[in-house]
Short mmCIF file of C-alpha atoms in Angstrom, two decimals:
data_model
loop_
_atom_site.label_atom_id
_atom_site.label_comp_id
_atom_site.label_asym_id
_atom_site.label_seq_id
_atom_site.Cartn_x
_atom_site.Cartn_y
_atom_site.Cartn_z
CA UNK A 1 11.23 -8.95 12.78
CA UNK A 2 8.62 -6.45 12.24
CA UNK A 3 9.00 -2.46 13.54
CA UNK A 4 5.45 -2.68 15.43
CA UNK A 5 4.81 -5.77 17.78
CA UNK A 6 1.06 -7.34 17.82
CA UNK A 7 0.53 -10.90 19.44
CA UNK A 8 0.27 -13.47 16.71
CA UNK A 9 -2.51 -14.94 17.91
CA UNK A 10 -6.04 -13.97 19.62
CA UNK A 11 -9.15 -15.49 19.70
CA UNK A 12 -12.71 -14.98 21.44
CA UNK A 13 -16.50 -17.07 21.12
CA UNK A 14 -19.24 -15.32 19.31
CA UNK A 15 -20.44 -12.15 20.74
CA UNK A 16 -17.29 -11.45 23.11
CA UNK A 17 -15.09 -8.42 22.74
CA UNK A 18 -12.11 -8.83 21.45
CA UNK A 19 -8.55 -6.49 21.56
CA UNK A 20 -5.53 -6.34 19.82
CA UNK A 21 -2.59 -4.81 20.88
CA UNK A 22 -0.44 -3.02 18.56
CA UNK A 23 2.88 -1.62 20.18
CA UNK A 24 6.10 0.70 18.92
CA UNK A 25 7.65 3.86 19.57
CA UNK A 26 7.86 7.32 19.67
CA UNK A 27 9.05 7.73 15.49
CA UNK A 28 5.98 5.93 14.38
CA UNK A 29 3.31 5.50 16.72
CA UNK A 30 4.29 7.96 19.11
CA UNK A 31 4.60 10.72 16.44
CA UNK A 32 1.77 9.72 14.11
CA UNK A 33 -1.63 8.03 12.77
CA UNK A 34 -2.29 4.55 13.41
CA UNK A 35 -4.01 2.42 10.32
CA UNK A 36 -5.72 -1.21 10.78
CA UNK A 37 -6.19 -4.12 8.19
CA UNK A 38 -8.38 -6.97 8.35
CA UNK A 39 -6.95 -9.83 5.98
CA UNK A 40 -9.54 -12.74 4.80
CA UNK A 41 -7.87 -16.16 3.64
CA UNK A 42 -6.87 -15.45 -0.07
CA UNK A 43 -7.86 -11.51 -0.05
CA UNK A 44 -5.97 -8.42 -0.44
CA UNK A 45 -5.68 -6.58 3.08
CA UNK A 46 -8.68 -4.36 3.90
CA UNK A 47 -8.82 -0.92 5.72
CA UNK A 48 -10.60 -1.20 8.99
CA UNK A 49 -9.37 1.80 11.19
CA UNK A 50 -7.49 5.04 9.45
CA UNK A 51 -5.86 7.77 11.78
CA UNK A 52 -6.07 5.81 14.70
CA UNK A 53 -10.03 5.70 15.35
CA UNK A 54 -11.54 6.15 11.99
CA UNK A 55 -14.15 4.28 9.95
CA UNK A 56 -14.53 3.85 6.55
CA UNK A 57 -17.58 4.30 5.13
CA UNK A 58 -19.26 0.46 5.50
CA UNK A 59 -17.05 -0.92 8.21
CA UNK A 60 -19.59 -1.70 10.96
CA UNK A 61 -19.42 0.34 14.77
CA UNK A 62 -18.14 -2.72 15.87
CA UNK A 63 -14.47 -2.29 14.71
CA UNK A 64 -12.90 0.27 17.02
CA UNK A 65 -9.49 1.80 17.11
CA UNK A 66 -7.48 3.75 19.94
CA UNK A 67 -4.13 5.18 20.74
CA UNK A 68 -2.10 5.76 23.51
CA UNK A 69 1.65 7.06 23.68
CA UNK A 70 3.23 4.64 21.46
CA UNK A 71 0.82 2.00 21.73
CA UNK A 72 -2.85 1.33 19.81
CA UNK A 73 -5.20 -1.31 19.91
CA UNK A 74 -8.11 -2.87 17.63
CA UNK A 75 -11.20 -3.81 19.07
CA UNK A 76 -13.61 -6.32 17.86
CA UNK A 77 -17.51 -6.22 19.99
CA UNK A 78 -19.85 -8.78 19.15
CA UNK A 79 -17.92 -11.30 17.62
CA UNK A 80 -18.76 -13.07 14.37
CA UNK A 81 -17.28 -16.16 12.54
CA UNK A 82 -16.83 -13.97 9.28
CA UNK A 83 -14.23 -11.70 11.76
CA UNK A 84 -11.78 -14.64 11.81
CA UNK A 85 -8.92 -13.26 9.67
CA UNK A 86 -5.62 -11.87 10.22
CA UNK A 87 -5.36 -8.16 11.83
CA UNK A 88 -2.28 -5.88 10.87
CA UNK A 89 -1.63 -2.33 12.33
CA UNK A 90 0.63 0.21 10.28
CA UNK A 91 1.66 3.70 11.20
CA UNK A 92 4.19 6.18 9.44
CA UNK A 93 7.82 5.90 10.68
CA UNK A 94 9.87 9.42 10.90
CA UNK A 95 13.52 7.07 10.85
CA UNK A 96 15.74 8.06 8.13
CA UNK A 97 13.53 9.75 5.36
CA UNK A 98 10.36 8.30 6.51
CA UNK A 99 8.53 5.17 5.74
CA UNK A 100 5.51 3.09 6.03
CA UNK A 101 5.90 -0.15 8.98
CA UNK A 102 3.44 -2.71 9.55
CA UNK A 103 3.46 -5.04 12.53
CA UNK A 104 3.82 -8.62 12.18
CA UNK A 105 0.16 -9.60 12.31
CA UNK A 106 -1.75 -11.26 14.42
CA UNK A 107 -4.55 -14.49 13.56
CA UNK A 108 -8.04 -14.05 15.20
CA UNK A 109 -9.91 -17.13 15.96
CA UNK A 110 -13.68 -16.98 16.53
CA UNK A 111 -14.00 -20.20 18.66
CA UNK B 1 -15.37 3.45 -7.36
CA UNK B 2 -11.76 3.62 -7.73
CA UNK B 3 -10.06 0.00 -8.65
CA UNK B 4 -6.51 -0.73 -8.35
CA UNK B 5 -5.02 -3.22 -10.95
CA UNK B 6 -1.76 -5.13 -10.65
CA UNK B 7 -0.22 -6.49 -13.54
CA UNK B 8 2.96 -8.32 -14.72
CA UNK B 9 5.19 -11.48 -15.07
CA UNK B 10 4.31 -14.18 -12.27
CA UNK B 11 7.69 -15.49 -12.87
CA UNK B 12 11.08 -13.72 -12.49
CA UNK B 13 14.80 -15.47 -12.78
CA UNK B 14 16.82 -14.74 -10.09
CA UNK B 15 19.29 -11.73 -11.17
CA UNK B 16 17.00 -9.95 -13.32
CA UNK B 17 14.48 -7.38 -13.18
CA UNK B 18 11.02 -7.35 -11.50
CA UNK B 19 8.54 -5.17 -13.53
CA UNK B 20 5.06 -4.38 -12.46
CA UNK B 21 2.43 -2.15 -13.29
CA UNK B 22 -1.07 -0.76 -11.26
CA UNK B 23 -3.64 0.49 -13.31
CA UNK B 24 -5.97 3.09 -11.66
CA UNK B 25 -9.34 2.84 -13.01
CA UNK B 26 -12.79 4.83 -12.03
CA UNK B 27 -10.52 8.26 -10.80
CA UNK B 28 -7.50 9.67 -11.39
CA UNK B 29 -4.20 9.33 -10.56
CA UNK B 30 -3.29 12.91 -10.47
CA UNK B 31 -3.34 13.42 -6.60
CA UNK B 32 -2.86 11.22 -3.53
CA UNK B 33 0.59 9.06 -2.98
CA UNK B 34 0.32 5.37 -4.78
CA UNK B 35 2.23 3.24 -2.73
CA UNK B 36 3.45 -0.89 -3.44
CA UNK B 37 3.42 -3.56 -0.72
CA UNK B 38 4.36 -6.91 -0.67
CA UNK B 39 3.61 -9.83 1.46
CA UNK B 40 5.71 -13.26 1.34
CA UNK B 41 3.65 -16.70 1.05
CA UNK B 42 2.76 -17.28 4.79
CA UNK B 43 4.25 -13.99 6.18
CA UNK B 44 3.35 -10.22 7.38
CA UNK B 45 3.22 -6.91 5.05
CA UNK B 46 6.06 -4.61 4.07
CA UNK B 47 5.88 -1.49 2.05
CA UNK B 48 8.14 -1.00 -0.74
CA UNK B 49 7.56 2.43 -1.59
CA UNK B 50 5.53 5.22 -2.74
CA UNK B 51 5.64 7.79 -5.55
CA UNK B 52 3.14 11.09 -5.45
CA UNK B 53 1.57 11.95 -8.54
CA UNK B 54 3.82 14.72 -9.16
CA UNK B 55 6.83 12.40 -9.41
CA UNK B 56 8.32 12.43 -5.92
CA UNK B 57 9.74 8.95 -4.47
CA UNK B 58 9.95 7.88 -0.80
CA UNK B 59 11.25 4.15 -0.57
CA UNK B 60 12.00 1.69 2.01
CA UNK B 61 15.75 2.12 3.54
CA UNK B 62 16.25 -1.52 3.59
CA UNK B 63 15.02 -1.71 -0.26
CA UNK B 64 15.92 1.25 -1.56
CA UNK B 65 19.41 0.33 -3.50
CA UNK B 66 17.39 -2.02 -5.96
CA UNK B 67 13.97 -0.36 -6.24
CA UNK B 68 12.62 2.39 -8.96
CA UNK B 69 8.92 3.54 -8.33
CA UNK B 70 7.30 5.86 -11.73
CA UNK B 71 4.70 7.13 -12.72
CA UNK B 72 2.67 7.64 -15.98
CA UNK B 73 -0.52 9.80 -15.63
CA UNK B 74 -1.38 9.84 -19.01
CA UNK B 75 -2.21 6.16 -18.81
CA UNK B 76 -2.97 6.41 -14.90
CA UNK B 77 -0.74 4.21 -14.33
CA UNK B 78 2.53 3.66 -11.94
CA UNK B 79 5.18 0.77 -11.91
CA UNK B 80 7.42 -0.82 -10.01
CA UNK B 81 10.89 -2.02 -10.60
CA UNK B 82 13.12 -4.40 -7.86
CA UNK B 83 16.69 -5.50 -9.59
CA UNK B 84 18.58 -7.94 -8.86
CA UNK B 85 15.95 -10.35 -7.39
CA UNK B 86 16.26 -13.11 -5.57
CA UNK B 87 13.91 -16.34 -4.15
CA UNK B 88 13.23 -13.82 -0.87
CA UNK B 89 11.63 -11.31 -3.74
CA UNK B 90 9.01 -13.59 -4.01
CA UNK B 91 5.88 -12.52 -3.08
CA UNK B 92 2.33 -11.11 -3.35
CA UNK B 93 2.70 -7.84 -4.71
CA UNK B 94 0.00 -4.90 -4.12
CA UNK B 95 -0.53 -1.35 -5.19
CA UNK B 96 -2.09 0.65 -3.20
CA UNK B 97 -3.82 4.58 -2.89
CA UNK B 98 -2.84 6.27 0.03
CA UNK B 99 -2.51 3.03 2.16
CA UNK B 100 -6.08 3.43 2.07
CA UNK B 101 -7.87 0.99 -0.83
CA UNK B 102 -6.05 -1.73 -1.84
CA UNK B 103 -5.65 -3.87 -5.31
CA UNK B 104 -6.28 -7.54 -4.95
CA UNK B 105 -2.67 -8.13 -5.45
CA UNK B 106 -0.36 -10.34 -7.59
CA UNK B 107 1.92 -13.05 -7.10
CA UNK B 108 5.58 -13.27 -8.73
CA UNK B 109 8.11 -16.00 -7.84
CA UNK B 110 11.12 -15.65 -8.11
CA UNK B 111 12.84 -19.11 -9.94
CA UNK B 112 14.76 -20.27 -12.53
#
């Protein structure tokens, strides 16, 4: 069972917003940065989102991070077919000496 | 651009050692924390550990007994060793830089 808790599944039809929750508590999210991965079929995970709202450099304006409390979300505007993949959020956990959790994933379908 | 490398056996027996190796290429390693990940066939992500260039370790509590994470920047390199593995070791293995830019990852399966 994963530290951070994202619905496994989402989906959406070209063009519509999408959101992903991403939910934990006040060691990791609560207390520090939020990261987001988009995972292709076959392909190493990719950074979308860095300290919570963040772009890197050639991620389109459409990928969108926020943070609230001990909570984030991912969101996805004018969907695309090439966006179906599976989404993972991270953060840093303070527990113990401190280490990296991921949640559990969740699948986005573009219908 | 900076590349990250994986390298090493795709098969381990159970019982012995897993040994892998991330080669940074295009930058250097001196600087930043160089973390590994894994990801079971089918399943989520969990981070194994990180070492900073300087040396200093950080690993996860519920791996920590069996894991050794070092460093070599003369090669600009870093490793990673599990022990004792078993078939729930297996896994896509990645290196990452500062949980930031990935390396397309490796497989090792754990058999006999």
């Amino acid at each position: 069972q994963s530290v951070l808790t994202q619905p496994p599944s989402a989906s959406g039809t070209p063009g519509q917003r999408v959101t992903i929750s991403c939910s934990g508590s006040s060691s990791n999210i609560g207390s520090n940065y939020v990261y987001w991965y988009q995972q292709l079929p076959g392909t190493a995970p990719k950074l979308l989102i860095y300290r919570n709202n963040q772009r890197p450099s050639g991620v389109p304006d459409r990928f969108s991070g926020s943070k609230s409390g001990t909570s984030a979300s991912l969101a996805i505007s004018g969907l695309r077919s090439e966006d179906e993949a599976d989404y993972y959020c991270a953060a840093w956990d303070d527990s113990l000496s401190g280490f990296w959790v991921f949640g559990g994933g969740t699948k986005l379908t573009v219908l | 651009q900076v590349q990250l490398q994986e390298s090493g056996p795709g098969l381990v027996k159970p019982s012995e050692t897993l040994s892998l190796t991330c080669t940074v290429s295009g930058g250097s390693i001196s600087s930043y924390y160089w973390s590994w990940i894994r990801q079971p066939p089918g399943k989520g992500l969990e981070w194994i550990g990180y070492i900073y260039y300087s040396g200093s370790t950080n690993y996860n509590p519920s791996l920590k007994s069996r894991v050794t994470i070092s460093v070599d920047t003369s090669k600009n390199q870093f490793s990673l060793k599990l022990s004792s593995v078993t078939a729930a070791d297996t896994a896509v293995y990645y290196c990452a830089r500062e949980m930031q830019l990935w390396g397309q990852g490796t497989l090792v399966t754990v058999s006999s």
